[in-house]
Tab-separated table of C-alpha atoms in Angstrom:
chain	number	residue	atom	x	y	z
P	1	UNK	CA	89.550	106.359	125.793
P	2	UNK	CA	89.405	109.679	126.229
P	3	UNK	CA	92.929	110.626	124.514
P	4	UNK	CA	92.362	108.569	121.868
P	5	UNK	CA	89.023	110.658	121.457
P	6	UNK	CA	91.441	113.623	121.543
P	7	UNK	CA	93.790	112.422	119.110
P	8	UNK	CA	91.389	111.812	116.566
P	9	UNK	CA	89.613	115.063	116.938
P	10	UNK	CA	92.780	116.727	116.547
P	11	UNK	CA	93.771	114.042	113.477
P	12	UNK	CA	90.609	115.116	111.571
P	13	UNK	CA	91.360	119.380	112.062
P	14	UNK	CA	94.900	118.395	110.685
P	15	UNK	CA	93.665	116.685	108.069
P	16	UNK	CA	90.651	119.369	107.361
P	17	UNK	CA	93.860	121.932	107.429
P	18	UNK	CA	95.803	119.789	104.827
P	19	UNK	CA	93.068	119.665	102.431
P	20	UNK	CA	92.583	123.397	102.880
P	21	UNK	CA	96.232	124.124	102.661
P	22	UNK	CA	96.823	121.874	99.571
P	23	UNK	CA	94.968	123.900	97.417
P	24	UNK	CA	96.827	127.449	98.681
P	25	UNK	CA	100.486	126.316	98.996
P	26	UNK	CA	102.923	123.952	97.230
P	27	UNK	CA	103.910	120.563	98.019
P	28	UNK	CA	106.979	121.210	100.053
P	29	UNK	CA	105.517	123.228	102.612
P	30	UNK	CA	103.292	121.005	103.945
P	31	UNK	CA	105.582	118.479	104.903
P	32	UNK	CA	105.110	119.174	108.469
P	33	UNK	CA	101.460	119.219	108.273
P	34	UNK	CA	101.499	115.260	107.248
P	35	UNK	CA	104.280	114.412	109.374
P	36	UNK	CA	102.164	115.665	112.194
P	37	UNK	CA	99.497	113.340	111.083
P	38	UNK	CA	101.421	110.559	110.128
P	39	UNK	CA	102.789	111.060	113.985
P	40	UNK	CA	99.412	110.757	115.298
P	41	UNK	CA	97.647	107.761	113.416
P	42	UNK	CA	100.943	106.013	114.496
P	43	UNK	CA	100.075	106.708	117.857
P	44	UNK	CA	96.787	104.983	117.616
P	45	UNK	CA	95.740	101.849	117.841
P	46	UNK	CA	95.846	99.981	115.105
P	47	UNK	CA	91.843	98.997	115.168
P	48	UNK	CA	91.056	102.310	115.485
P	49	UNK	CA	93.160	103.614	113.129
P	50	UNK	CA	91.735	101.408	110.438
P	51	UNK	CA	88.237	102.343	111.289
P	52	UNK	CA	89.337	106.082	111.145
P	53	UNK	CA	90.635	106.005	107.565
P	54	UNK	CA	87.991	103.834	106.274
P	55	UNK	CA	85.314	106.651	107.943
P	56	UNK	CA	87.625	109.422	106.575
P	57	UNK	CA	87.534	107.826	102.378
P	58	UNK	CA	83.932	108.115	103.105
P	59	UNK	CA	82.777	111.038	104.864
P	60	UNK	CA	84.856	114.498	105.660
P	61	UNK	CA	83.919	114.228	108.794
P	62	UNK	CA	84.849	111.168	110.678
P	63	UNK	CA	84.506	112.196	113.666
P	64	UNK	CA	81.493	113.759	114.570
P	65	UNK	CA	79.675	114.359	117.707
P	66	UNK	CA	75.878	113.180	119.075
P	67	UNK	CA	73.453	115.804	119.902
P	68	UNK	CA	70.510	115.249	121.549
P	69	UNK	CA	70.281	111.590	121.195
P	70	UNK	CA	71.279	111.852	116.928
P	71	UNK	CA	74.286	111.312	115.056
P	72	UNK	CA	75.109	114.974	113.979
P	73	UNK	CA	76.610	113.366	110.664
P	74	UNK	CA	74.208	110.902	109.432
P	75	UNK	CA	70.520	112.017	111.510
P	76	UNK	CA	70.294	108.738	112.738
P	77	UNK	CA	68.495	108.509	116.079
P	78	UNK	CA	70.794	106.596	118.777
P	79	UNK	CA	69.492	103.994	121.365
P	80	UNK	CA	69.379	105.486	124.749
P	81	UNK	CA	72.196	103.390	126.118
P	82	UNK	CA	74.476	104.077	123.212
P	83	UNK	CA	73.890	107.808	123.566
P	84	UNK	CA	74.733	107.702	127.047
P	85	UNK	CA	77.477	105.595	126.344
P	86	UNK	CA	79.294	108.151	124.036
P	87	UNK	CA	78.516	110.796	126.630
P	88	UNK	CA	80.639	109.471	129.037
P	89	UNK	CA	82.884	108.823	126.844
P	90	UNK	CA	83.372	104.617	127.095
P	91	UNK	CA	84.147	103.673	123.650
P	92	UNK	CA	83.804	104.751	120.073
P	93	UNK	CA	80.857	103.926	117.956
P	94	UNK	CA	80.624	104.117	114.616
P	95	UNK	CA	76.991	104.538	112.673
């Protein structure tokens, strides 16, 4: 679980750099850039793959990480056993 936690952490600062580079460089030269994420959502499952470009038409930030008990993206105040859950780094969760 925890490379596929990697992989989408990476997959969101690629895609975070793609939006920035989009608007600074033309088309061509970002090939690279999306075949590197193209690469990587192949790479994932294909469950979590869905659930990471629903999040991402949604939010900018699909990933995001709990702090203190709280979703850092939406406020909302996690269970104890979730939160402790996402600590250790069992599974991914979605708000």
């Amino acid at each position: 679980m925890e490379r596929i936690l990697k992989q989408l952490i990476q997959l969101q600062e690629l895609n975070f750099t793609l939006l920035e580079q989009r608007t600074l460089v033309p088309k061509a030269q970002l090939i690279d850039l999306e075949n590197a994420i193209k690469a990587l959502m192949e790479d994932l499952p294909p469950e979590i793959a869905r659930l990471y470009r629903g999040l991402q038409k949604r939010h900018d930030a699909a990933v995001v990480p709990e702090t203190k008990g709280t979703c850092s993206a939406c406020g909302i105040s996690l269970p104890t056993s979730l939160a402790a859950e996402i600590v250790s780094k069992k599974g991914i969760h979605q708000c």
